[in-house]
């Protein structure tokens, strides 16, 4: 029978790639959006026409229960969050409510609709739940590379909220026997990434300068190192986690790190430019508490899920720069580009 999936945050980068992947696998895909007039839905429908929409809000428990009752999903993917790390300092309370407590509300919605309690465990065909955890939970890292057993030390309200979501997912798995897992995903990017994220800021900046639309690009810390991969690859890993016989958490990443400086240099080189002629350091873009190094150890995902990234760092950056050059040359936004980090 056709499996049915409900995705929160479907209008964001990850949600759109996951929806595409699940449709290719024969799923019936539903997206949870806030309000009937959500401006991102029409853009999503133009790009992924077979997605069905239901309303709900990660701030509203009742709306989530109603959505789960209506859709009757086999799988729920909770990707909705305030996902832009710098914004989490400006809106710390809202980040905690959406990115942290929103996970609890969705788990409760699944538990209530399924009739699960401490004395009644889920049946064999229970709803399976995926939580989008983040490498930002590691923060001030205790060891490198980071794996499923590495302790958390988050360095932002976003990382703290994601840590809560991760642990409450684990708690519901252990307390109620629910099939609930977390994917600890390292940085994953694409041409659909919002323009405020550093990778997209760099690819757009290089494209604008190449086309004569700008003369400089202002950035903060160029020495921070990240494990960057392609978002479409990571969507495959999400589905694989829910396809296992037993619920377990997995680290997903490439196992290779690059500095922001290397990202900038390669992006500008892809556009035929020398970055040192155009990039200006600006202290306004430095985080209050920086995360200096994140690097995944994806051994467990490789061995147990059979997952491997297919797009290289160089291929990813080239893809993003070329996409932005086409988009800017055509003087139009790409239909599949999320307009910001607000995708809950």
XYZ file of C-alpha atoms in Angstrom:
344
model
C 0.000 0.000 0.000
C 1.069 3.606 -0.595
C 2.760 5.099 2.427
C 1.640 8.533 3.565
C 4.063 11.131 4.956
C 3.409 14.414 6.767
C 6.228 16.992 6.598
C 6.471 20.089 8.785
C 8.632 22.839 7.297
C 7.809 21.605 3.803
C 8.254 25.063 2.255
C 11.889 25.214 3.360
C 14.956 23.829 1.609
C 14.936 20.436 3.342
C 11.178 20.019 3.121
C 11.115 20.549 -0.631
C 13.931 18.058 -1.278
C 12.371 15.497 1.057
C 8.966 15.888 -0.608
C 10.536 15.304 -4.024
C 12.382 12.229 -2.789
C 9.338 10.683 -1.111
C 7.181 11.268 -4.190
C 9.826 9.480 -6.264
C 9.561 6.578 -3.806
C 5.797 6.356 -4.356
C 4.623 8.123 -1.181
C 1.562 10.285 -0.763
C 3.059 13.507 0.631
C 1.335 16.062 2.845
C 2.837 19.334 4.039
C 1.931 21.176 7.224
C 1.764 24.961 6.780
C 0.607 27.842 8.980
C -2.527 29.532 7.663
C -4.470 29.280 4.421
C -2.653 32.174 2.722
C 0.927 31.057 3.321
C 2.894 32.788 0.508
C 5.369 29.922 0.144
C 2.733 27.337 -0.815
C 2.164 28.544 -4.377
C 5.914 28.447 -5.039
C 6.071 24.930 -3.617
C 3.147 23.760 -5.750
C 4.754 25.091 -8.925
C 7.853 23.063 -8.192
C 6.268 19.974 -6.586
C 2.728 19.699 -7.864
C 1.654 16.477 -6.156
C 2.009 17.683 -2.560
C -1.148 17.971 -0.466
C -1.460 20.666 2.186
C -2.976 20.743 5.664
C -2.842 23.585 8.180
C -1.202 23.517 11.581
C 1.258 25.384 13.761
C 4.088 24.071 15.922
C 3.017 26.659 18.516
C -0.504 25.191 18.742
C -0.982 21.685 20.164
C -4.607 21.373 19.080
C -3.851 22.185 15.451
C -1.199 19.454 15.333
C -3.583 16.852 16.729
C -6.152 17.863 14.109
C -3.556 17.631 11.328
C -2.408 14.149 12.356
C -6.040 12.997 12.624
C -6.828 14.352 9.169
C -3.767 13.040 7.326
C -3.435 9.682 9.138
C 0.267 9.504 8.233
C 2.519 6.476 8.355
C 5.494 8.785 8.847
C 5.936 12.297 10.247
C 9.045 14.326 9.419
C 9.490 17.314 11.728
C 11.657 19.756 9.767
C 9.846 22.908 10.874
C 11.998 25.311 12.897
C 13.409 28.794 13.133
C 16.553 27.584 11.451
C 18.734 30.670 11.017
C 21.229 30.560 13.883
C 21.962 34.335 14.160
C 18.222 35.040 14.424
C 18.016 32.764 17.471
C 19.812 35.383 19.602
C 17.368 38.070 18.468
C 14.300 35.862 19.047
C 15.491 33.417 21.682
C 12.090 32.774 23.266
C 10.353 32.173 19.937
C 13.208 29.868 18.880
C 12.728 27.843 22.063
C 8.978 27.585 21.485
C 9.138 26.601 17.805
C 12.420 24.716 17.461
C 12.321 23.087 20.903
C 8.792 22.860 22.280
C 7.391 22.349 18.786
C 9.008 18.899 18.805
C 7.235 18.003 22.041
C 3.904 19.191 20.655
C 4.258 17.067 17.529
C 5.275 13.997 19.535
C 2.284 14.550 21.813
C -0.024 14.867 18.812
C 1.197 11.507 17.491
C 0.920 9.913 20.945
C -2.610 11.212 21.563
C -3.946 10.278 18.116
C -2.340 6.831 18.370
C -3.737 6.268 21.867
C -0.314 5.507 23.313
C 0.296 5.722 27.074
C 2.797 4.303 29.538
C 0.556 1.252 29.940
C -0.291 0.873 26.256
C 2.566 0.567 23.789
C 2.183 1.345 20.069
C 0.986 -1.348 17.703
C 3.090 -2.804 14.942
C 1.924 -0.250 12.352
C 2.639 2.784 14.508
C 3.321 6.273 13.156
C 7.057 6.722 12.675
C 8.575 10.074 13.665
C 11.711 11.801 12.364
C 13.206 14.788 14.181
C 15.619 17.094 12.367
C 18.440 17.434 14.893
C 21.504 19.554 14.128
C 25.274 19.527 14.372
C 24.901 22.907 16.130
C 24.057 20.861 19.239
C 27.745 19.898 19.497
C 28.777 23.570 19.645
C 32.030 23.764 21.600
C 33.052 20.297 20.516
C 34.572 17.788 22.936
C 36.060 15.616 20.183
C 36.577 15.643 16.430
C 34.979 14.197 14.383
C 31.590 14.121 16.111
C 29.510 10.935 16.258
C 26.291 9.738 17.902
C 27.999 9.504 21.320
C 29.719 12.904 21.317
C 28.403 15.126 24.187
C 26.490 18.296 23.323
C 27.665 21.810 24.229
C 25.440 24.141 22.173
C 26.615 27.725 21.634
C 23.404 29.413 20.489
C 19.720 29.513 21.483
C 19.102 27.533 18.281
C 21.534 24.805 19.330
C 19.993 24.673 22.813
C 16.481 24.354 21.366
C 17.593 21.612 18.983
C 19.194 19.759 21.912
C 15.868 19.817 23.754
C 14.093 18.484 20.675
C 16.674 15.719 20.347
C 16.375 14.613 23.958
C 12.563 14.757 24.089
C 12.460 12.564 20.976
C 14.741 10.090 22.713
C 12.568 10.281 25.833
C 9.341 9.478 23.966
C 11.068 6.540 22.292
C 12.202 5.150 25.645
C 9.083 6.059 27.656
C 6.338 5.040 25.228
C 8.049 2.667 22.809
C 7.385 5.056 19.914
C 9.355 4.730 16.681
C 10.993 8.143 17.065
C 14.449 8.955 15.694
C 16.688 11.975 15.241
C 18.985 12.671 12.329
C 21.920 14.781 13.518
C 22.519 16.520 10.216
C 25.616 18.575 9.562
C 25.449 21.638 7.295
C 23.630 20.859 4.061
C 23.114 23.409 1.336
C 21.671 23.874 -2.164
C 20.455 26.527 -4.621
C 17.230 26.550 -2.558
C 18.981 27.724 0.602
C 17.727 31.066 1.964
C 19.861 34.078 1.061
C 20.705 34.823 4.715
C 22.735 31.601 5.155
C 26.465 32.004 4.559
C 26.742 29.520 1.678
C 23.940 31.181 -0.279
C 25.149 34.634 0.711
C 28.502 33.739 -0.820
C 27.117 32.195 -4.021
C 24.743 35.132 -4.542
C 27.510 37.605 -3.752
C 29.879 36.059 -6.281
C 27.123 36.008 -8.921
C 26.132 39.626 -8.299
C 29.724 40.838 -8.538
C 30.303 38.784 -11.704
C 27.264 40.382 -13.343
C 28.196 43.896 -12.224
C 25.276 44.144 -9.788
C 27.521 44.624 -6.740
C 31.120 45.550 -5.996
C 31.789 43.827 -2.682
C 30.617 41.111 -0.297
C 30.720 41.654 3.485
C 31.338 38.615 5.705
C 32.246 37.832 9.308
C 34.448 34.980 10.538
C 36.270 33.349 7.613
C 38.072 30.775 9.774
C 35.055 28.806 11.048
C 35.072 25.293 9.599
C 32.028 23.263 8.628
C 31.167 19.880 7.154
C 29.128 20.977 4.116
C 27.031 18.605 1.991
C 24.168 18.704 -0.516
C 20.643 18.906 0.919
C 19.232 16.463 -1.632
C 21.629 13.772 -0.393
C 20.565 14.329 3.193
C 16.865 13.941 2.348
C 17.612 10.353 1.310
C 19.090 9.689 4.740
C 15.915 10.876 6.501
C 13.759 8.289 4.752
C 16.301 5.535 5.343
C 16.199 6.170 9.109
C 12.457 5.533 9.202
C 12.802 2.424 7.028
C 14.879 0.527 9.612
C 13.589 -2.298 11.788
C 14.475 -0.454 15.016
C 14.565 3.286 15.845
C 18.076 4.701 16.194
C 19.691 8.124 15.848
C 22.296 8.814 13.174
C 24.921 11.456 12.385
C 24.748 12.520 8.739
C 27.612 14.393 7.090
C 30.486 14.059 4.647
C 33.313 13.653 7.163
C 35.264 16.508 5.530
C 35.541 20.118 6.669
C 36.181 23.349 4.818
C 36.655 26.852 6.165
C 34.429 29.746 5.175
C 37.555 31.149 3.512
C 37.801 28.023 1.315
C 34.098 28.273 0.494
C 34.525 31.897 -0.572
C 37.647 31.214 -2.627
C 36.064 28.333 -4.540
C 32.758 30.158 -5.141
C 34.505 33.232 -6.560
C 36.827 31.055 -8.625
C 33.747 29.306 -10.058
C 32.542 32.742 -11.164
C 35.951 33.621 -12.634
C 36.815 36.097 -9.866
C 39.505 36.620 -7.219
C 37.718 36.795 -3.879
C 40.386 38.977 -2.253
C 39.460 41.794 -4.625
C 35.861 41.865 -3.411
C 35.359 40.422 0.103
C 35.305 42.801 3.083
C 35.415 41.595 6.704
C 32.640 43.051 8.850
C 32.450 42.406 12.619
C 28.660 42.817 12.530
C 28.395 39.322 11.055
C 30.342 37.610 13.862
C 28.300 35.422 16.240
C 28.221 36.267 19.985
C 29.493 32.715 20.686
C 31.177 31.139 17.676
C 31.246 27.459 16.785
C 34.719 27.022 15.334
C 34.767 23.453 14.010
C 32.141 20.872 13.099
C 33.033 17.608 11.376
C 30.842 14.524 11.105
C 31.740 10.899 11.651
C 29.058 9.260 9.425
C 30.452 5.719 9.802
C 27.299 4.356 11.429
C 25.023 5.773 8.726
C 27.294 4.369 6.052
C 27.394 0.893 7.581
C 23.802 0.546 8.838
C 21.817 2.710 6.394
C 24.009 2.209 3.334
C 24.014 5.998 2.925
C 26.754 7.905 1.115
C 26.788 11.522 -0.093
C 26.809 11.760 -3.882
C 27.568 15.467 -4.461
C 31.049 16.758 -3.568
C 31.780 20.097 -1.915
C 33.142 21.427 -5.201
C 30.091 20.180 -7.087
C 27.765 21.766 -4.526
C 29.396 25.195 -4.644
C 29.564 25.168 -8.444
C 25.879 24.191 -8.579
C 24.919 27.099 -6.313
C 26.987 29.735 -8.125
C 25.759 28.641 -11.558
C 22.151 28.624 -10.345
C 22.469 32.152 -8.967
C 24.136 33.397 -12.142
C 21.193 32.049 -14.185
C 18.651 33.452 -11.753
C 20.167 36.947 -11.627
C 20.762 37.088 -15.372
C 17.072 36.334 -15.859
C 16.040 38.991 -13.313
C 13.660 36.586 -11.588
C 13.586 34.578 -8.402
C 13.705 30.818 -8.926
C 10.302 29.360 -8.177
C 11.711 26.841 -5.717
C 13.756 29.291 -3.621
C 12.583 29.632 -0.013
C 12.475 33.323 0.907
C 13.728 33.008 4.471
C 14.289 30.884 7.569
C 10.690 30.953 8.810
C 9.416 27.513 7.770
C 7.429 26.144 10.661
